[in-house]
Tab-separated table of C-alpha atoms in Angstrom:
chain	number	residue	atom	x	y	z
D	527	UNK	CA	23.207	110.605	241.789
D	528	UNK	CA	25.827	110.264	243.800
D	529	UNK	CA	25.617	109.978	247.749
D	530	UNK	CA	27.708	112.375	249.574
D	531	UNK	CA	29.885	111.286	252.750
D	532	UNK	CA	28.707	113.890	255.540
D	533	UNK	CA	31.188	115.265	256.891
D	534	UNK	CA	29.593	115.714	260.105
D	535	UNK	CA	29.736	112.234	261.089
D	536	UNK	CA	31.193	111.463	264.489
D	537	UNK	CA	30.705	115.242	265.796
D	538	UNK	CA	27.358	115.941	268.349
D	539	UNK	CA	26.006	119.228	269.304
D	540	UNK	CA	27.028	120.547	271.990
D	541	UNK	CA	25.946	120.085	275.232
D	542	UNK	CA	25.404	123.646	276.062
D	543	UNK	CA	26.343	127.569	274.606
D	544	UNK	CA	29.820	128.452	275.594
D	545	UNK	CA	28.186	131.628	277.101
D	546	UNK	CA	25.170	133.397	277.685
D	547	UNK	CA	24.000	134.974	273.947
D	548	UNK	CA	24.012	138.224	275.993
D	549	UNK	CA	27.861	137.978	277.005
D	550	UNK	CA	28.788	136.948	273.369
D	551	UNK	CA	26.414	139.896	271.688
D	552	UNK	CA	28.089	141.981	274.065
D	553	UNK	CA	31.694	141.421	273.131
D	554	UNK	CA	30.298	141.936	269.466
D	555	UNK	CA	29.467	145.261	270.099
D	556	UNK	CA	33.030	145.954	271.662
D	557	UNK	CA	34.028	144.849	268.273
D	558	UNK	CA	31.782	147.329	266.539
D	559	UNK	CA	29.925	146.048	263.390
D	560	UNK	CA	32.036	147.953	261.484
D	561	UNK	CA	35.270	145.060	262.235
D	562	UNK	CA	32.460	142.587	262.062
D	563	UNK	CA	32.190	140.014	258.854
D	564	UNK	CA	29.356	137.093	258.967
D	565	UNK	CA	28.884	134.002	257.472
D	566	UNK	CA	25.815	133.010	256.763
D	567	UNK	CA	24.180	129.267	256.069
D	568	UNK	CA	21.325	127.621	255.372
D	569	UNK	CA	19.966	128.331	259.151
D	570	UNK	CA	19.319	131.707	258.395
D	571	UNK	CA	16.602	130.985	255.824
D	572	UNK	CA	14.533	128.355	257.783
D	573	UNK	CA	12.197	130.576	258.959
D	574	UNK	CA	11.643	131.778	255.789
D	575	UNK	CA	10.233	128.632	254.842
D	576	UNK	CA	13.496	127.189	253.241
D	577	UNK	CA	14.794	123.905	254.923
D	578	UNK	CA	18.278	123.663	255.244
D	579	UNK	CA	20.359	120.587	254.649
D	580	UNK	CA	21.758	119.508	258.027
D	581	UNK	CA	19.686	120.674	260.639
D	582	UNK	CA	17.878	118.935	263.410
D	583	UNK	CA	15.002	118.595	261.262
D	584	UNK	CA	16.373	117.952	257.819
D	585	UNK	CA	16.502	115.061	255.487
D	586	UNK	CA	18.875	112.719	254.229
D	587	UNK	CA	19.807	114.178	250.943
D	588	UNK	CA	21.597	112.797	248.054
D	589	UNK	CA	22.663	116.258	246.142
D	590	UNK	CA	23.455	116.247	242.471
D	591	UNK	CA	27.071	116.443	241.364
D	592	UNK	CA	28.641	118.395	238.882
D	593	UNK	CA	29.480	115.205	237.232
D	594	UNK	CA	26.552	113.714	237.123
D	595	UNK	CA	24.698	116.957	235.293
D	596	UNK	CA	27.474	116.329	232.648
D	597	UNK	CA	26.422	112.988	232.522
D	598	UNK	CA	23.819	112.652	229.855
D	599	UNK	CA	20.317	113.849	229.157
D	600	UNK	CA	18.659	111.710	231.699
D	601	UNK	CA	20.497	112.768	234.585
D	602	UNK	CA	19.643	116.867	233.505
D	603	UNK	CA	15.866	116.322	232.950
D	604	UNK	CA	15.968	114.895	236.341
D	605	UNK	CA	17.915	117.403	237.487
D	606	UNK	CA	15.309	120.216	235.851
D	607	UNK	CA	12.006	118.466	236.733
D	608	UNK	CA	12.854	118.510	240.389
D	609	UNK	CA	13.576	122.057	240.499
D	610	UNK	CA	10.409	122.475	238.314
D	611	UNK	CA	8.501	121.530	240.968
D	612	UNK	CA	10.257	122.834	243.571
D	613	UNK	CA	11.008	126.532	242.149
D	614	UNK	CA	8.080	128.160	243.402
D	615	UNK	CA	8.908	127.563	247.418
D	616	UNK	CA	11.903	129.485	246.520
D	617	UNK	CA	10.364	132.557	244.325
D	618	UNK	CA	8.116	133.001	247.100
D	619	UNK	CA	10.027	132.909	250.324
D	620	UNK	CA	10.465	135.934	252.023
D	621	UNK	CA	12.761	137.491	254.532
D	622	UNK	CA	12.762	136.581	257.888
D	623	UNK	CA	13.394	138.402	260.821
D	624	UNK	CA	16.870	137.301	260.994
D	625	UNK	CA	17.506	138.769	257.383
D	626	UNK	CA	15.817	141.903	258.364
D	627	UNK	CA	18.228	142.230	261.777
D	628	UNK	CA	20.888	141.405	259.957
D	629	UNK	CA	20.563	143.857	257.823
D	630	UNK	CA	20.156	146.700	259.769
D	631	UNK	CA	23.199	146.099	261.796
D	632	UNK	CA	25.361	147.208	259.327
D	633	UNK	CA	28.171	144.841	259.236
D	634	UNK	CA	31.334	145.004	257.448
D	635	UNK	CA	29.983	142.409	255.290
D	636	UNK	CA	28.258	138.717	254.646
D	637	UNK	CA	29.576	135.517	253.067
D	638	UNK	CA	26.753	133.435	252.279
D	639	UNK	CA	26.532	130.098	251.144
D	640	UNK	CA	22.993	130.348	250.355
D	641	UNK	CA	21.732	130.541	247.543
D	642	UNK	CA	18.017	131.871	247.734
D	643	UNK	CA	19.153	135.840	247.523
D	644	UNK	CA	17.179	136.948	250.695
D	645	UNK	CA	19.810	138.438	252.294
D	646	UNK	CA	19.924	140.943	249.395
D	647	UNK	CA	16.554	141.032	249.401
D	648	UNK	CA	16.672	142.191	252.589
D	649	UNK	CA	19.108	145.078	252.651
D	650	UNK	CA	22.332	143.158	253.495
D	651	UNK	CA	26.146	144.661	251.868
D	652	UNK	CA	27.823	144.004	250.656
D	653	UNK	CA	27.324	140.411	249.961
D	654	UNK	CA	29.629	137.080	248.663
D	655	UNK	CA	27.299	134.907	247.794
D	656	UNK	CA	30.302	131.891	247.625
D	657	UNK	CA	27.708	129.857	246.111
D	658	UNK	CA	25.529	131.358	243.221
D	659	UNK	CA	22.607	132.836	242.395
D	660	UNK	CA	19.470	130.397	242.379
D	661	UNK	CA	17.742	133.030	240.311
D	662	UNK	CA	19.810	133.084	237.629
D	663	UNK	CA	20.608	130.244	235.338
D	664	UNK	CA	23.688	130.459	232.692
D	665	UNK	CA	25.199	128.777	229.314
D	666	UNK	CA	27.579	126.483	229.683
D	667	UNK	CA	28.899	127.088	226.235
D	668	UNK	CA	28.676	130.680	224.977
D	669	UNK	CA	28.391	131.753	229.093
D	670	UNK	CA	25.081	133.989	228.544
D	671	UNK	CA	23.026	134.608	231.556
D	672	UNK	CA	19.202	134.414	231.841
D	673	UNK	CA	16.380	134.859	234.153
D	674	UNK	CA	15.497	131.450	236.547
D	675	UNK	CA	11.889	133.012	235.778
D	676	UNK	CA	12.003	132.574	231.981
D	677	UNK	CA	13.525	129.354	232.215
D	678	UNK	CA	10.400	128.084	234.340
D	679	UNK	CA	8.252	129.340	231.830
D	680	UNK	CA	9.975	128.001	229.115
D	681	UNK	CA	9.556	124.138	230.987
D	682	UNK	CA	6.236	124.802	231.706
D	683	UNK	CA	5.427	125.484	228.438
D	684	UNK	CA	6.912	122.215	227.252
D	685	UNK	CA	5.351	120.155	229.680
D	686	UNK	CA	2.088	120.842	230.401
D	687	UNK	CA	0.743	117.728	231.395
D	688	UNK	CA	3.733	116.398	233.183
D	689	UNK	CA	1.609	117.285	237.115
D	690	UNK	CA	-1.130	115.230	235.785
D	691	UNK	CA	0.902	112.572	234.648
D	692	UNK	CA	3.037	111.700	237.354
D	693	UNK	CA	0.074	112.476	239.982
D	694	UNK	CA	2.010	114.590	242.332
D	695	UNK	CA	1.010	118.025	243.973
D	696	UNK	CA	4.150	119.983	244.542
D	697	UNK	CA	2.178	121.596	247.340
D	698	UNK	CA	3.369	118.159	249.058
D	699	UNK	CA	6.718	117.620	247.921
D	700	UNK	CA	9.574	118.360	250.329
D	701	UNK	CA	12.050	120.421	248.640
D	702	UNK	CA	15.890	121.135	249.422
D	703	UNK	CA	16.984	124.823	249.804
D	704	UNK	CA	18.265	124.921	246.427
D	705	UNK	CA	14.154	124.378	244.996
D	706	UNK	CA	14.996	120.533	244.307
D	707	UNK	CA	11.907	118.715	244.930
D	708	UNK	CA	11.988	115.180	246.213
D	709	UNK	CA	10.575	113.706	242.819
D	710	UNK	CA	11.563	110.529	242.050
D	711	UNK	CA	9.050	109.921	238.593
D	712	UNK	CA	11.007	112.330	235.893
D	713	UNK	CA	10.708	110.440	232.810
D	714	UNK	CA	9.454	112.239	229.494
D	715	UNK	CA	10.238	115.534	230.961
D	716	UNK	CA	11.812	118.353	228.236
D	717	UNK	CA	14.628	120.786	229.294
D	718	UNK	CA	15.073	123.882	227.612
D	719	UNK	CA	18.532	125.179	226.077
D	720	UNK	CA	20.154	128.106	225.640
D	721	UNK	CA	18.360	130.179	222.927
D	722	UNK	CA	21.763	132.077	221.665
D	723	UNK	CA	23.600	128.736	220.862
D	724	UNK	CA	21.707	126.019	221.928
D	725	UNK	CA	23.970	125.193	224.620
D	726	UNK	CA	23.348	123.846	228.048
D	727	UNK	CA	22.000	125.410	230.515
D	728	UNK	CA	22.636	125.002	234.263
D	729	UNK	CA	21.746	127.040	237.497
D	730	UNK	CA	24.579	130.032	238.102
D	731	UNK	CA	25.252	127.730	241.324
D	732	UNK	CA	28.275	125.843	242.641
D	733	UNK	CA	26.919	122.839	242.422
D	734	UNK	CA	28.656	119.851	244.547
D	735	UNK	CA	31.945	118.649	242.651
D	736	UNK	CA	32.789	122.241	241.232
D	737	UNK	CA	34.919	124.915	243.203
D	738	UNK	CA	33.786	128.671	244.370
D	739	UNK	CA	35.060	130.986	241.728
D	740	UNK	CA	38.338	131.695	242.332
D	741	UNK	CA	38.037	136.048	242.395
D	742	UNK	CA	35.128	135.781	244.880
D	743	UNK	CA	37.086	133.502	247.192
D	744	UNK	CA	40.180	136.398	247.011
D	745	UNK	CA	37.510	138.894	247.762
D	746	UNK	CA	35.774	137.025	250.579
D	747	UNK	CA	39.442	136.336	252.347
D	748	UNK	CA	40.083	140.150	251.821
D	749	UNK	CA	37.469	140.605	253.854
D	750	UNK	CA	37.947	138.290	256.732
D	751	UNK	CA	41.219	139.369	256.462
D	752	UNK	CA	39.990	143.410	257.932
D	753	UNK	CA	37.962	141.751	260.684
D	754	UNK	CA	38.252	141.700	264.113
D	755	UNK	CA	35.449	139.473	264.319
D	756	UNK	CA	33.648	136.763	262.356
D	757	UNK	CA	29.899	135.568	263.280
D	758	UNK	CA	28.928	132.010	262.039
D	759	UNK	CA	25.039	131.867	261.501
D	760	UNK	CA	23.448	128.792	261.047
D	761	UNK	CA	26.068	126.585	259.144
D	762	UNK	CA	27.272	123.918	259.759
D	763	UNK	CA	30.620	124.707	258.461
D	764	UNK	CA	30.245	120.710	256.387
D	765	UNK	CA	32.009	122.242	253.280
D	766	UNK	CA	34.958	123.512	252.800
D	767	UNK	CA	33.642	127.093	251.058
D	768	UNK	CA	32.740	128.424	254.636
D	769	UNK	CA	35.135	126.619	256.798
D	770	UNK	CA	38.488	127.796	255.309
D	771	UNK	CA	37.215	131.255	256.218
D	772	UNK	CA	36.570	130.450	260.145
D	773	UNK	CA	40.174	128.935	259.784
D	774	UNK	CA	41.473	132.220	258.232
D	775	UNK	CA	39.685	134.430	260.925
D	776	UNK	CA	40.807	131.941	263.636
D	777	UNK	CA	44.833	132.169	262.513
D	778	UNK	CA	44.639	135.761	262.234
D	779	UNK	CA	43.304	136.196	265.926
D	780	UNK	CA	39.769	137.332	265.138
D	781	UNK	CA	37.665	136.775	267.509
D	782	UNK	CA	35.261	133.684	266.047
D	783	UNK	CA	31.461	133.772	266.732
D	784	UNK	CA	28.807	130.585	265.691
D	785	UNK	CA	25.334	130.507	266.348
D	786	UNK	CA	24.022	127.594	265.091
D	787	UNK	CA	21.465	124.128	266.649
D	788	UNK	CA	23.649	121.583	266.048
D	789	UNK	CA	27.215	120.458	265.593
D	790	UNK	CA	29.590	122.370	262.922
D	791	UNK	CA	33.139	121.162	261.952
D	792	UNK	CA	34.644	124.505	263.401
D	793	UNK	CA	33.175	123.863	266.659
D	794	UNK	CA	37.159	123.746	268.059
D	795	UNK	CA	37.895	126.875	266.422
D	796	UNK	CA	35.142	129.555	267.927
D	797	UNK	CA	35.793	131.703	270.955
D	798	UNK	CA	32.049	131.573	271.844
D	799	UNK	CA	29.306	129.520	271.423
D	800	UNK	CA	25.882	130.194	270.656
D	801	UNK	CA	22.171	127.364	270.369
D	802	UNK	CA	19.881	130.024	269.954
D	803	UNK	CA	18.476	130.042	266.825
D	804	UNK	CA	19.585	132.527	263.745
D	805	UNK	CA	16.732	134.644	264.213
D	806	UNK	CA	16.420	135.398	268.030
D	807	UNK	CA	20.211	135.267	268.461
D	808	UNK	CA	20.262	137.882	265.421
D	809	UNK	CA	17.264	140.103	266.886
D	810	UNK	CA	18.795	139.820	270.171
D	811	UNK	CA	21.767	141.818	268.821
D	812	UNK	CA	20.143	143.974	266.580
D	813	UNK	CA	18.359	145.383	269.525
D	814	UNK	CA	20.954	145.362	271.838
D	815	UNK	CA	22.915	147.850	269.396
D	816	UNK	CA	20.502	149.928	269.339
D	817	UNK	CA	19.047	149.747	265.924
D	818	UNK	CA	16.067	151.529	264.394
D	819	UNK	CA	12.649	148.884	265.225
D	820	UNK	CA	12.685	145.633	263.285
D	821	UNK	CA	9.794	146.565	260.758
D	822	UNK	CA	7.073	144.156	260.042
D	823	UNK	CA	7.719	142.538	256.685
D	824	UNK	CA	4.368	143.644	255.916
D	825	UNK	CA	5.663	147.206	256.694
D	826	UNK	CA	8.756	146.663	254.942
D	827	UNK	CA	6.957	145.610	251.866
D	828	UNK	CA	8.172	141.964	252.128
D	829	UNK	CA	4.757	139.882	252.456
D	830	UNK	CA	3.971	137.294	250.596
D	831	UNK	CA	1.760	138.287	248.234
D	832	UNK	CA	3.696	138.210	245.017
D	833	UNK	CA	6.752	136.429	243.398
D	834	UNK	CA	9.916	138.074	243.860
D	835	UNK	CA	11.011	137.621	240.120
D	836	UNK	CA	9.868	139.321	236.689
D	837	UNK	CA	7.521	136.756	234.435
D	838	UNK	CA	7.878	136.822	231.198
D	839	UNK	CA	5.891	138.344	228.138
D	840	UNK	CA	3.799	136.652	226.632
D	841	UNK	CA	6.068	136.780	223.196
D	842	UNK	CA	8.443	134.149	225.488
D	843	UNK	CA	10.997	136.167	224.840
D	844	UNK	CA	14.526	135.824	227.211
D	845	UNK	CA	15.096	138.270	229.241
D	846	UNK	CA	18.656	138.305	229.982
D	847	UNK	CA	20.472	139.000	233.179
D	848	UNK	CA	24.378	139.629	231.702
D	849	UNK	CA	24.735	142.899	233.862
D	850	UNK	CA	22.985	141.964	236.993
């Protein structure tokens, strides 16, 4: 896989926050939730057990590119083997206190770079998922969509002895926010093709080397255009898909707030900068807004006692997600 140049090279974490969180939150309350849009990155989901890409504890990665995925069967086999090993970590993750606080704030909308669906699961709406959804798979030929869990079940059926052969414990393997596990030995892993047309199946995500759907970008730009404040939560803004909206908000004179514990490509555009943990910042904002007390994950029905996705029937039929 190609090595992606680090867009944060040369940037450093601010030595201190620009303002106390209490002052930042007071400004946001003055603007009002109905005039505020949030932009979320991987840092929002770290408290749910999903690692981020560029946080203080993140490991260097060489992510799969769209070009590499299409290059040949060995590359696709490698991708799906690693995704198969890492899927359970994503499937069993649940919204954390930050997700629940964000949902309770009732903002004008959320733009998310995350593909884990935890903001949706927490009840945030409307949400524009800029980078797609990990719980869906799309055929590159006929464009039919399928449940990611169905693909997982099919891969398990096709590779019953894979873990024994490579002698690894999936629970000890590090995985990326998209479920890509750090697995070197992937030879012989069998992949599944589209059951409708035999075409190539790909996660319904924006890979490196792909562009965000133009209609999604237009919808997101329209949402930001109506906002008086944009709050960046847990994103380094390393890729243009998020940074473009910070630039737009700054250009139109909206309040730009960035909360993440690390450098970002948008620091010079921020009116106010917090270095707090994303969950802590959101919980404090939620409390200051006078919203109802946050339910514990157990009370909200979000405890870690069952996977989010449907399991396929013993007949092995592929449940289509085209209508979702």
